[in-house]
Structure formats: structure tokens, C-alpha cells
Amino acid sequence: MIVEVRDLVVHYGAATALDGVSLSVGEGEMVALIGANGAGKTTLVNTVCGVKQASGGRIDVHGNLALVPEGRHLFASLSVDDNLRLGAWRQRKRTTGHVYDLLPGLTKLRNRPAGRLSGGEQQMVALGRALMARPDLLVIDEMSLGLAPKIVADLAAHLRDRNATDGLAVLLIEQNAQLALDLCARAYVLEAGRVVAEGPSGDLAGSPEVAAAYLGLEA
Amino acid sequence: MAELVGYLITGVGVGCAYALLGSGLVVIHRVTRVVNFAQGGFAVLAALTVTTLLTAGLPHGLAESLAVLLATGIGLLTGMVAIGRPGTTPQAALIITLGLGVLAYAVEIFLWGDQPRSFPGLPGSTAVLGARVQTHYLLIIGVTAVILGATALLFARTDRGRALTATADDPYAARIVGIDVARMGLLAFALGGALGGLAGVLVTPVQQVSFDSDVVLVVNGFSAAILGNLTRPGLTLAGGLLLGVVQALVGGYLSTAYQTEVALIFMLGVLILRSSSARVEEVTA
């Protein structure tokens, strides 16, 4: 396993954001985490990535994690190239060539300030910045938010390609459950800080409760 | 005409010191969101240290360099006290820097007394467009150009500088790529200390410094920085130079007694203009 989370508890003051969450992602796996707004998805991501402190439970990480955060969070005044270089801050080698090879659309944008790019271009830079860390597991928080379907399809194709070619594992956090279940082999459903369902994506998509709550289908 | 050129050059010289001080404020504010009221203290401390080191027999150059190094260390210490504790808000940190500035008064009076001090700068005078100006003003202008140029290169061309800008842009994103945001804050304070110390060391041969000179220096540095909204180094430099020149002209043609008031009126004018243009944007949005 690259990441194994056991009985994770996270508080914001007196409020409990995550209440005994367990989750795992193995090598080369694509795993989805779906849930409504406020379910605790981003809190889980931030805790796994070490940005937020856990109150209880255990997180074991065996490998290199990189995060594409919700809202992209690029360094707006820096160029695309500088954004990419900073993605490898923990590495000794910060050459960007391999990311331009993987995402050739970024090459023509390399000297543009990241803050002046379109939403789709920014998401591509955020993905490239995360890939600069040469991760074993890519954690992507709300990849599709605010983007046109064509751009989302392109990003999904990139992820599939990286997964198939390099064995890159992916933990995809999405409100767009259809996209997440289509893209990932396995999924977890988070509600009010608890995992309420988990299993192969096909099984979850076939579950009347999940279909009604997240896929907009009648139970 | 020669008189005017003289005032312009001395104004630019003093304005360079304000720009250095203001740039220190900008670096610290951009990275940590803290307005550092101890910034003038770095300049005073460095200047007074030079007087002691020169008296002890150290040569020029070495004495000034050591004093700037000391100001860098004091800047770092100020950062550790102001933002070292996780969760300290910028407002709380601002009050801490104000307190440290007051503490510095006590230390400076204890070590150097309360009388103004100075030390000789670059000797002699130079003719520029028919005006004779102290050569030291040209040194201030030259050193400031080199240092601000080097600072710009640090931010634009080095990964450490990019990390400082990244922390200023988005501290959350900086954390997720692995940048130690707290360490970047301390680095910004150290840089602020160095720039403040350099301002004090450069300006003291042409303006005496005492323990409470930090007020005048920080008011002027802050006025320069506020032109750039405490975030834009280029405008801070322009603000510093403009202030220096206006003060030199006021001092030369009216009275030196009004020089600080000029800085305050300048700052007030910028704030009023900015708030009214923000209101216009709000209405038209």
C-alpha cells in the first residue's frame, strides 16, 4: 500500500470533521473518494498530505505523494516554468523537461504568469507541478470543478495514460461522482466525516443509494 | 540651476535609504503579512554599531559590513519572536514588533546614550552638472542600485527567491509543495534586517542618528512602501526617491523643520487616493 489510513479523526475546534475514517490506496491503483460538499473530503486530503494535523488514528505513507489542490492554488505572480520548478522543491533535481514532454500543451505557456491563464490551463499547470515531484501517488482534489467537459475529458485521459504507462497511483476526490466512478477502479463514499460505502466502482455505481444520492438516478 | 541639481542628488541619496528601508518592509510584509514596526530600529542599531566599531579601530568597509550582518541577525531574531510561534496572527506580530522597537530604545540608550551620533562617510565632494555634492551621496546611490538589483535577481533567478515569492502568493500552496513557510518568513525578516541595517549605515554619515531616529526612518520607509501597497518593490523604490527629493526641495527652499511632515502628508495623500479609487472601482463594478 502507498497510503493506509486507519480510524482517522480530525477536529476543527469542537466540530468533528472526520470521524474514524479508514482508506487505502495500493501501488498503481486509481481510487475515487466521492461525497457531497462538507463531507470532509478536503480535510481528509489535507490531513493525508500533512497540511492538517490529525486528532487521532494513523496514517502510513510508503512513497512519494503530490497534491493537486482544490482551486488549483498556483503561484499567480510566477511563470508557469517557475510554478513547475517549485513542484520539485523537495527534490534535488528540478529540471522541467519531463513534465513538458508529458503535458506538451504547457510548453507554449512556460513564460506566462500562472495567474493570467484560463481555468483549464491552470489545472494543467497544477497537474504538471504535482508531477514534478515524481510522485508514486497523485492526490487530486476536485479536478473537474469549474472546467468545461472537454478539458475534464483531456485531464482524465492524461491520468489514465500516466497510470497505464508509469503505474502512477491516483486518489481522486470528486463531487462529480460519475467521472470519478468511470475513471477509478475502486471508490469510497464519504458522508458527514464517515465512510458509508466502499468497493469496486462498478458495484457502487450499481448501488441504488449511491446512484440516487450521487449520480442523480432514481433509487 | 546648480542649487537645484544639488538638492536633487542629495534627495535621491536620502531617498535611496528610504527605499532600502521600505523594501525591507515590503519583503517582510509580502511573505508574512506582518507590518514590521521594528524596521527603523534595524537601521539605528546598525548605524550605532558602526560608530563603536570604527572607534575600536576597525577599518571602514569591515565595520559597516559587520553592522549590516548584525542587523541581519537582529532581523532574524525579531522574526523568531514575532512569527516563531505557530498561529500568531499578523496583527499580533505587528504589536510584537512595536514592543521590540521600544525594547531596542532601552538597549541603545544603555549602550550608546541618548545623544545623536555620526561617523565619516566617503570624503570629498564631486561636481555634477555644475553642482558640488558630497561624494558620499553618490556612494549611497551606487550601493542602493547594486543591492536592490541583487535583491531583484535573488527573487527572479534563484529557487530560494522563487520560494519566497511563492510563499507570498499562496502560503497553502507553498506548504503543499514542501516549502517551509515558517522558515521563509524568518528569511524575509533576516533580509528586512539586512536592508534596514544597510539603510542606516549608508545614511548616517549625512544624517546623524540617535536611539529614536527609527521613528523618522520608519515613517519615511513606510511612506515609500505604501506607494507600492506594501507589495511592489519597484514602486517602493520610486516612492523612496520621490520622498527624498521632495524633502530635499522643501528643506532647501522652505525649512528643514517640515521634512517629516512632508512624508506624513505624502502617506496620507496616497491612502486617500487609494481609498477613493477603490470606492470608484466598487461603484463601477
Coordinates of C-alpha atoms in Angstrom, one line a residue:
Chain A
M1 CA 0.0 0.0 0.0
I2 CA 1.2 3.5 -0.7
V3 CA -1.2 5.1 1.7
E4 CA -3.1 3.4 4.5
V5 CA -5.4 5.5 6.8
R6 CA -6.8 3.9 9.9
D7 CA -9.6 5.3 12.1
L8 CA -8.6 8.9 11.3
V9 CA -10.2 11.6 13.5
V10 CA -9.9 15.3 12.7
H11 CA -11.4 18.2 14.6
Y12 CA -11.8 21.9 13.8
G13 CA -12.2 23.2 17.3
A14 CA -15.2 21.4 18.8
A15 CA -16.5 20.3 15.4
T16 CA -15.6 16.8 14.2
A17 CA -14.7 16.8 10.5
L18 CA -13.5 13.2 10.2
D19 CA -14.8 10.5 12.5
G20 CA -12.9 7.2 12.2
V21 CA -12.1 7.2 8.5
S22 CA -10.2 4.3 7.1
L23 CA -9.0 4.2 3.5
S24 CA -6.1 2.7 1.5
V25 CA -4.5 3.2 -2.0
G26 CA -2.2 0.5 -3.4
E27 CA 0.5 0.8 -5.9
G28 CA -0.8 1.7 -9.4
E29 CA -4.4 1.9 -8.2
M30 CA -6.9 4.6 -9.2
V31 CA -9.2 5.2 -6.2
A32 CA -12.0 7.7 -6.0
L33 CA -13.4 9.4 -2.9
I34 CA -16.8 10.9 -3.5
G35 CA -19.1 12.8 -1.3
A36 CA -21.2 15.9 -1.1
N37 CA -19.9 19.4 -0.1
G38 CA -18.9 19.4 3.6
A39 CA -18.5 15.6 3.8
G40 CA -14.8 16.0 4.8
K41 CA -13.1 15.2 1.6
T42 CA -10.7 18.1 1.5
T43 CA -10.0 17.7 5.2
L44 CA -9.0 14.1 4.5
V45 CA -6.7 15.2 1.7
N46 CA -5.1 17.9 3.7
T47 CA -4.5 15.5 6.6
V48 CA -3.1 12.8 4.5
C49 CA -0.8 15.3 2.8
G50 CA 0.4 16.6 6.2
V51 CA -1.1 20.1 5.9
K52 CA -3.7 19.5 8.7
Q53 CA -3.0 17.8 12.0
A54 CA -5.0 14.7 12.9
S55 CA -6.6 14.3 16.4
G56 CA -6.5 10.5 16.3
G57 CA -5.9 7.5 14.1
R58 CA -3.0 6.6 12.0
I59 CA -1.7 7.4 8.5
D60 CA 1.0 5.3 6.9
V61 CA 2.6 6.6 3.8
H62 CA 5.1 4.4 1.8
G63 CA 6.1 6.5 -1.2
N64 CA 6.0 10.0 -2.6
L65 CA 2.8 11.9 -2.5
A66 CA 1.9 15.0 -4.5
L67 CA -1.3 17.0 -4.3
V68 CA -3.3 18.9 -6.9
P69 CA -5.4 21.1 -4.6
E70 CA -9.0 22.2 -5.0
G71 CA -9.0 25.6 -6.7
R72 CA -5.5 24.9 -8.2
H73 CA -3.7 27.2 -5.8
L74 CA -1.0 28.2 -8.3
F75 CA 1.7 30.8 -7.6
A76 CA -0.1 33.5 -9.5
S77 CA 2.7 36.0 -10.0
L78 CA 5.3 33.4 -11.0
S79 CA 5.6 32.0 -14.5
V80 CA 4.4 28.5 -15.5
D81 CA 8.0 27.3 -15.6
D82 CA 8.7 28.7 -12.0
N83 CA 5.5 27.0 -10.8
L84 CA 6.7 23.7 -12.2
R85 CA 10.2 24.1 -10.7
L86 CA 8.7 24.7 -7.3
G87 CA 6.7 21.5 -7.6
A88 CA 10.1 19.7 -7.2
W89 CA 11.1 21.7 -4.1
R90 CA 11.7 18.5 -2.2
Q91 CA 13.9 17.1 -5.0
R92 CA 17.5 17.8 -5.7
K93 CA 16.9 17.9 -9.4
R94 CA 14.4 20.5 -10.6
T95 CA 14.5 20.2 -14.4
T96 CA 11.1 20.6 -16.0
G97 CA 11.7 18.8 -19.3
H98 CA 9.9 15.6 -18.5
V99 CA 6.7 17.5 -17.5
Y100 CA 6.7 19.4 -20.8
D101 CA 7.1 16.0 -22.5
L102 CA 4.1 14.6 -20.6
L103 CA 2.0 17.8 -21.0
P104 CA 3.2 19.4 -24.3
G105 CA 0.4 22.0 -24.1
L106 CA 2.3 23.7 -21.3
T107 CA 5.4 24.4 -23.5
K108 CA 3.9 27.5 -25.2
L109 CA 2.8 28.8 -21.8
R110 CA 6.1 28.4 -20.0
N111 CA 6.9 32.1 -19.6
R112 CA 3.3 33.3 -18.9
P113 CA 2.4 34.3 -15.3
A114 CA 0.2 31.5 -14.0
G115 CA -2.4 33.9 -12.7
R116 CA -3.2 35.0 -16.2
L117 CA -4.1 31.6 -17.6
S118 CA -7.6 30.1 -18.2
G119 CA -9.1 27.7 -15.7
G120 CA -8.2 24.7 -17.8
E121 CA -4.7 25.8 -18.4
Q122 CA -4.2 26.4 -14.7
Q123 CA -5.5 22.9 -13.9
M124 CA -2.9 21.6 -16.4
V125 CA -0.2 23.6 -14.6
A126 CA -1.3 22.3 -11.2
L127 CA -1.2 18.8 -12.6
G128 CA 2.3 19.4 -14.0
R129 CA 3.5 21.0 -10.8
A130 CA 2.4 17.9 -8.9
L131 CA 4.1 15.6 -11.5
M132 CA 7.4 17.5 -10.9
A133 CA 7.6 15.8 -7.6
R134 CA 7.8 12.4 -9.4
P135 CA 5.0 11.0 -7.1
D136 CA 4.1 7.4 -6.5
L137 CA 0.6 8.7 -5.6
L138 CA -1.1 11.7 -7.1
V139 CA -3.9 13.1 -4.9
I140 CA -6.3 15.3 -6.9
D141 CA -8.9 17.4 -5.1
E142 CA -11.9 18.4 -7.3
M143 CA -10.2 18.1 -10.6
S144 CA -13.4 18.9 -12.7
L145 CA -14.6 21.9 -10.6
G146 CA -15.4 24.9 -12.9
L147 CA -13.9 23.3 -16.0
A148 CA -15.5 22.6 -19.4
P149 CA -16.4 18.9 -20.1
K150 CA -13.8 18.8 -22.9
I151 CA -11.0 19.9 -20.6
V152 CA -12.1 17.5 -17.9
A153 CA -12.0 14.7 -20.5
D154 CA -8.5 15.7 -21.5
L155 CA -7.3 15.7 -17.9
A156 CA -8.9 12.3 -17.3
A157 CA -7.1 11.0 -20.4
H158 CA -3.8 12.3 -19.1
L159 CA -4.4 10.5 -15.7
R160 CA -5.3 7.2 -17.4
D161 CA -2.2 7.5 -19.6
R162 CA 0.1 8.1 -16.6
N163 CA -1.5 5.3 -14.7
A164 CA -1.1 2.9 -17.6
T165 CA 2.4 4.0 -18.6
D166 CA 4.1 4.8 -15.3
G167 CA 1.9 2.9 -12.8
L168 CA 1.1 6.2 -11.2
A169 CA -1.5 5.7 -8.4
V170 CA -4.3 8.2 -8.1
L171 CA -6.6 9.2 -5.3
L172 CA -9.3 11.3 -7.0
I173 CA -11.6 13.4 -4.8
E174 CA -14.6 14.5 -6.7
Q175 CA -18.1 15.8 -6.4
N176 CA -18.7 14.6 -10.0
A177 CA -19.3 11.0 -8.9
Q178 CA -19.9 9.9 -12.5
L179 CA -16.5 11.0 -13.6
A180 CA -14.8 9.5 -10.5
L181 CA -16.5 6.1 -10.8
D182 CA -15.8 6.0 -14.5
L183 CA -12.1 6.8 -14.1
C184 CA -11.3 4.8 -11.0
A185 CA -11.5 1.1 -10.3
R186 CA -12.3 1.4 -6.6
A187 CA -14.1 4.1 -4.6
Y188 CA -15.1 5.3 -1.2
V189 CA -18.2 7.3 -0.3
L190 CA -17.8 9.9 2.5
E191 CA -20.8 11.4 4.3
A192 CA -20.5 13.7 7.3
G193 CA -17.0 12.7 8.1
R194 CA -17.6 8.9 7.8
V195 CA -17.0 6.3 5.1
V196 CA -20.5 5.0 4.4
A197 CA -19.7 2.8 1.4
E198 CA -16.7 1.4 -0.4
G199 CA -15.9 -1.1 -3.0
P200 CA -15.4 -1.6 -6.8
S201 CA -16.7 1.4 -8.7
G202 CA -19.0 -0.7 -10.8
D203 CA -20.6 -2.1 -7.7
L204 CA -21.0 1.4 -6.1
A205 CA -22.5 2.8 -9.4
G206 CA -25.0 -0.1 -9.3
S207 CA -26.0 0.6 -5.7
P208 CA -29.4 2.3 -5.6
E209 CA -28.4 4.5 -2.6
V210 CA -25.2 5.8 -4.3
A211 CA -27.0 6.1 -7.7
A212 CA -29.8 8.2 -6.1
A213 CA -27.5 10.3 -3.9
Y214 CA -24.6 11.0 -6.2
L215 CA -25.5 10.0 -9.8
G216 CA -28.8 11.8 -9.9
L217 CA -30.7 8.5 -10.7
E218 CA -33.9 7.3 -9.1
A219 CA -33.4 4.6 -6.4
Chain B
M1 CA 20.3 75.6 -11.5
A2 CA 23.3 74.2 -9.7
E3 CA 21.5 74.6 -6.5
L4 CA 18.5 72.6 -7.8
V5 CA 20.8 69.8 -9.1
G6 CA 22.5 69.7 -5.7
Y7 CA 19.1 69.3 -3.9
L8 CA 18.0 66.6 -6.4
I9 CA 21.1 64.5 -5.9
T10 CA 21.1 64.8 -2.1
G11 CA 17.3 64.0 -2.2
V12 CA 17.9 60.9 -4.4
G13 CA 20.7 59.8 -2.0
V14 CA 18.5 60.1 1.1
G15 CA 15.6 58.6 -0.9
C16 CA 17.7 55.6 -1.6
A17 CA 17.9 55.0 2.2
Y18 CA 14.2 55.3 2.5
A19 CA 13.8 52.9 -0.5
L20 CA 16.1 50.3 1.2
L21 CA 14.2 50.6 4.4
G22 CA 10.8 50.4 2.6
S23 CA 12.0 47.4 0.5
G24 CA 12.7 45.6 3.8
L25 CA 9.2 46.3 5.0
V26 CA 7.8 45.1 1.6
V27 CA 9.8 41.8 1.7
I28 CA 8.6 41.1 5.2
H29 CA 5.0 42.1 4.6
R30 CA 4.7 40.1 1.3
V31 CA 6.0 36.9 2.8
T32 CA 4.5 37.1 6.3
R33 CA 1.7 39.8 6.0
V34 CA 3.3 41.5 9.0
V35 CA 4.0 45.3 9.1
N36 CA 7.3 45.3 10.9
F37 CA 7.5 48.4 13.1
A38 CA 11.0 47.4 14.2
Q39 CA 12.3 48.1 10.7
G40 CA 13.7 51.6 11.6
G41 CA 15.4 50.0 14.6
F42 CA 17.5 47.8 12.4
A43 CA 18.9 51.0 10.7
V44 CA 19.6 52.7 14.0
L45 CA 21.2 49.6 15.6
A46 CA 23.5 49.1 12.6
A47 CA 24.4 52.8 12.4
L48 CA 25.3 53.0 16.1
T49 CA 27.2 49.7 15.9
V50 CA 29.4 51.2 13.1
T51 CA 30.3 54.2 15.4
T52 CA 31.5 51.7 18.1
L53 CA 33.4 49.5 15.6
L54 CA 35.2 52.5 14.0
T55 CA 36.1 53.8 17.4
A56 CA 37.5 50.4 18.2
G57 CA 39.8 50.7 15.2
L58 CA 38.1 48.6 12.6
P59 CA 38.5 50.0 9.1
H60 CA 35.6 51.4 7.0
G61 CA 34.0 48.6 4.9
L62 CA 34.6 46.0 7.5
A63 CA 32.8 48.0 10.3
E64 CA 29.8 48.7 8.0
S65 CA 29.7 45.1 6.8
L66 CA 29.7 43.7 10.3
A67 CA 27.0 46.1 11.4
V68 CA 24.8 45.0 8.5
L69 CA 25.5 41.4 9.4
L70 CA 24.4 42.2 13.0
A71 CA 21.2 43.9 11.7
T72 CA 20.5 40.7 9.6
G73 CA 20.8 38.6 12.8
I74 CA 18.6 41.0 14.7
G75 CA 16.1 40.8 11.9
L76 CA 16.1 37.1 12.2
L77 CA 15.7 37.2 15.9
T78 CA 12.8 39.7 15.5
G79 CA 11.2 37.3 13.1
M80 CA 11.6 34.4 15.6
V81 CA 9.9 36.4 18.3
A82 CA 7.2 37.9 16.1
I83 CA 6.1 34.9 14.0
G84 CA 8.0 32.0 15.5
R85 CA 5.0 30.7 17.4
P86 CA 2.6 28.9 15.1
G87 CA -0.7 30.5 14.8
T88 CA 0.5 34.1 15.6
T89 CA -1.7 36.5 13.6
P90 CA -0.1 39.3 11.6
Q91 CA -1.9 41.8 13.9
A92 CA -0.3 40.2 17.0
A93 CA 3.0 40.1 15.3
L94 CA 2.8 43.8 14.4
I95 CA 2.3 44.6 18.1
I96 CA 5.3 42.4 19.0
T97 CA 7.5 44.3 16.5
L98 CA 6.3 47.6 18.0
G99 CA 7.2 46.2 21.5
L100 CA 10.6 45.1 20.3
G101 CA 11.2 48.5 18.8
V102 CA 10.6 50.1 22.3
L103 CA 12.9 47.5 23.9
A104 CA 15.6 48.4 21.4
Y105 CA 15.4 52.1 22.7
A106 CA 16.4 50.9 26.2
V107 CA 19.2 48.8 24.9
E108 CA 20.5 51.6 22.6
I109 CA 20.4 54.2 25.4
F110 CA 22.2 51.8 27.7
L111 CA 24.9 51.1 25.1
W112 CA 25.3 54.4 23.3
G113 CA 23.5 57.1 25.3
D114 CA 20.8 59.4 24.1
Q115 CA 22.9 61.9 22.0
P116 CA 23.0 61.8 18.2
R117 CA 26.0 60.1 16.6
S118 CA 27.5 60.0 13.2
F119 CA 30.6 58.8 11.5
P120 CA 32.5 59.9 8.5
G121 CA 31.5 58.6 5.1
L122 CA 33.2 58.8 1.8
P123 CA 35.2 62.0 1.9
G124 CA 35.3 64.9 -0.5
S125 CA 32.8 66.4 -3.0
T126 CA 32.2 65.8 -6.7
A127 CA 31.0 68.2 -9.4
V128 CA 27.8 67.1 -11.1
L129 CA 26.2 69.3 -13.7
G130 CA 27.8 72.4 -12.1
A131 CA 26.8 71.4 -8.6
R132 CA 29.2 70.2 -5.9
V133 CA 27.7 67.4 -3.9
Q134 CA 29.2 65.2 -1.1
T135 CA 30.7 62.1 -2.8
H136 CA 29.0 60.0 -0.1
Y137 CA 25.6 60.7 -1.7
L138 CA 26.9 59.1 -4.9
L139 CA 28.1 56.1 -2.9
I140 CA 24.6 55.8 -1.3
I141 CA 23.0 55.8 -4.8
G142 CA 25.5 53.3 -6.2
V143 CA 25.3 50.9 -3.4
T144 CA 21.5 51.1 -3.4
A145 CA 21.3 50.4 -7.1
V146 CA 23.6 47.3 -6.7
I147 CA 21.8 45.9 -3.7
L148 CA 18.3 46.4 -5.0
G149 CA 19.4 44.9 -8.3
A150 CA 20.8 41.9 -6.5
T151 CA 17.6 41.6 -4.4
A152 CA 15.6 41.6 -7.6
L153 CA 17.8 38.9 -9.1
L154 CA 17.5 36.9 -5.9
F155 CA 13.7 36.9 -6.3
A156 CA 13.7 36.3 -10.0
R157 CA 16.6 33.9 -10.7
T158 CA 17.0 31.7 -7.6
D159 CA 14.8 28.9 -6.3
R160 CA 15.1 30.4 -2.8
G161 CA 13.8 33.7 -4.1
R162 CA 11.0 31.9 -6.1
A163 CA 10.1 30.1 -2.9
L164 CA 9.8 33.5 -1.1
T165 CA 7.5 34.8 -3.8
A166 CA 5.5 31.5 -3.8
T167 CA 5.0 31.9 0.0
A168 CA 3.9 35.5 -0.6
D169 CA 1.5 34.4 -3.4
D170 CA -0.1 31.4 -1.6
P171 CA 1.2 30.0 1.7
Y172 CA -1.1 27.0 1.5
A173 CA 0.2 26.0 -2.0
A174 CA 3.8 26.7 -0.7
R175 CA 3.2 24.2 2.1
I176 CA 1.8 21.5 -0.2
V177 CA 4.9 21.6 -2.5
G178 CA 7.1 21.2 0.6
I179 CA 8.3 24.8 1.2
D180 CA 8.8 25.5 4.9
V181 CA 6.6 28.6 5.1
A182 CA 7.8 29.5 8.7
R183 CA 11.4 29.4 7.5
M184 CA 10.6 31.6 4.5
G185 CA 9.1 34.1 7.0
L186 CA 12.3 34.1 9.0
L187 CA 14.4 34.5 5.9
A188 CA 12.2 37.5 5.0
F189 CA 12.8 39.1 8.4
A190 CA 16.6 38.5 8.0
L191 CA 16.5 40.2 4.6
G192 CA 14.5 43.0 6.0
G193 CA 17.1 43.4 8.8
A194 CA 19.9 43.5 6.2
L195 CA 18.1 46.1 4.1
G196 CA 17.2 48.2 7.1
G197 CA 20.8 47.9 8.5
L198 CA 22.3 48.9 5.2
A199 CA 20.0 52.0 5.0
G200 CA 21.2 53.1 8.5
V201 CA 24.8 52.5 7.7
L202 CA 24.6 54.5 4.4
V203 CA 22.6 57.4 5.6
T204 CA 24.3 58.1 9.0
P205 CA 27.4 60.0 7.5
V206 CA 24.9 62.6 6.1
Q207 CA 22.2 62.5 8.8
Q208 CA 23.1 62.0 12.5
V209 CA 21.3 59.0 14.2
S210 CA 20.2 58.7 17.8
F211 CA 18.2 55.9 19.5
D212 CA 14.8 57.5 18.4
S213 CA 15.7 58.1 14.8
D214 CA 13.9 54.9 14.0
V215 CA 10.6 56.8 14.0
V216 CA 11.6 59.2 11.3
L217 CA 13.2 56.4 9.3
V218 CA 10.3 54.0 9.6
V219 CA 7.7 56.8 8.7
N220 CA 9.7 57.5 5.6
G221 CA 10.3 53.9 4.7
F222 CA 6.6 53.1 5.3
S223 CA 5.6 56.0 3.2
A224 CA 7.7 54.7 0.4
A225 CA 6.4 51.2 0.8
I226 CA 2.8 52.3 0.9
L227 CA 3.1 53.7 -2.6
G228 CA 3.6 50.2 -3.7
N229 CA 0.8 48.9 -1.5
L230 CA 3.5 47.2 0.7
T231 CA 3.8 44.6 -2.0
R232 CA 5.6 46.1 -5.0
P233 CA 9.3 46.8 -4.7
G234 CA 9.6 48.9 -7.9
L235 CA 7.0 51.4 -6.7
T236 CA 8.6 51.4 -3.2
L237 CA 11.9 52.5 -4.8
A238 CA 10.0 55.2 -6.7
G239 CA 8.3 56.2 -3.5
G240 CA 11.5 56.5 -1.6
L241 CA 13.2 58.5 -4.3
L242 CA 10.2 60.8 -4.6
L243 CA 10.1 61.4 -0.9
G244 CA 13.8 62.1 -0.6
V245 CA 13.7 64.6 -3.5
V246 CA 10.6 66.4 -2.2
Q247 CA 12.1 66.6 1.3
A248 CA 15.4 67.9 -0.1
L249 CA 13.5 70.6 -2.0
V250 CA 11.3 71.5 1.0
G251 CA 14.4 71.6 3.2
G252 CA 16.4 73.7 0.7
Y253 CA 13.8 76.2 -0.4
L254 CA 11.5 76.3 2.7
S255 CA 12.6 74.8 6.0
T256 CA 14.1 71.5 7.2
A257 CA 11.6 71.6 10.1
Y258 CA 8.8 70.4 7.7
Q259 CA 10.6 67.4 6.2
T260 CA 8.9 64.7 8.3
E261 CA 5.6 66.4 7.8
V262 CA 6.1 66.0 4.1
A263 CA 6.4 62.2 4.5
L264 CA 3.3 62.1 6.6
I265 CA 1.3 64.2 4.1
F266 CA 2.6 62.1 1.3
M267 CA 1.5 58.9 3.0
L268 CA -1.9 60.4 3.8
G269 CA -2.4 61.6 0.2
V270 CA -1.6 58.1 -1.1
L271 CA -4.0 56.4 1.3
I272 CA -6.8 58.9 0.4
L273 CA -6.2 58.5 -3.3
R274 CA -6.1 54.7 -3.0
S275 CA -9.3 54.5 -0.9
S276 CA -11.2 56.8 -3.3
S277 CA -10.1 54.9 -6.4
A278 CA -11.1 51.6 -4.6
R279 CA -14.5 53.2 -4.0
V280 CA -14.8 54.2 -7.7
E281 CA -13.9 50.6 -8.7
E282 CA -16.5 49.3 -6.2
V283 CA -19.2 51.6 -7.7
T284 CA -18.4 50.8 -11.3
A285 CA -18.1 47.0 -10.7

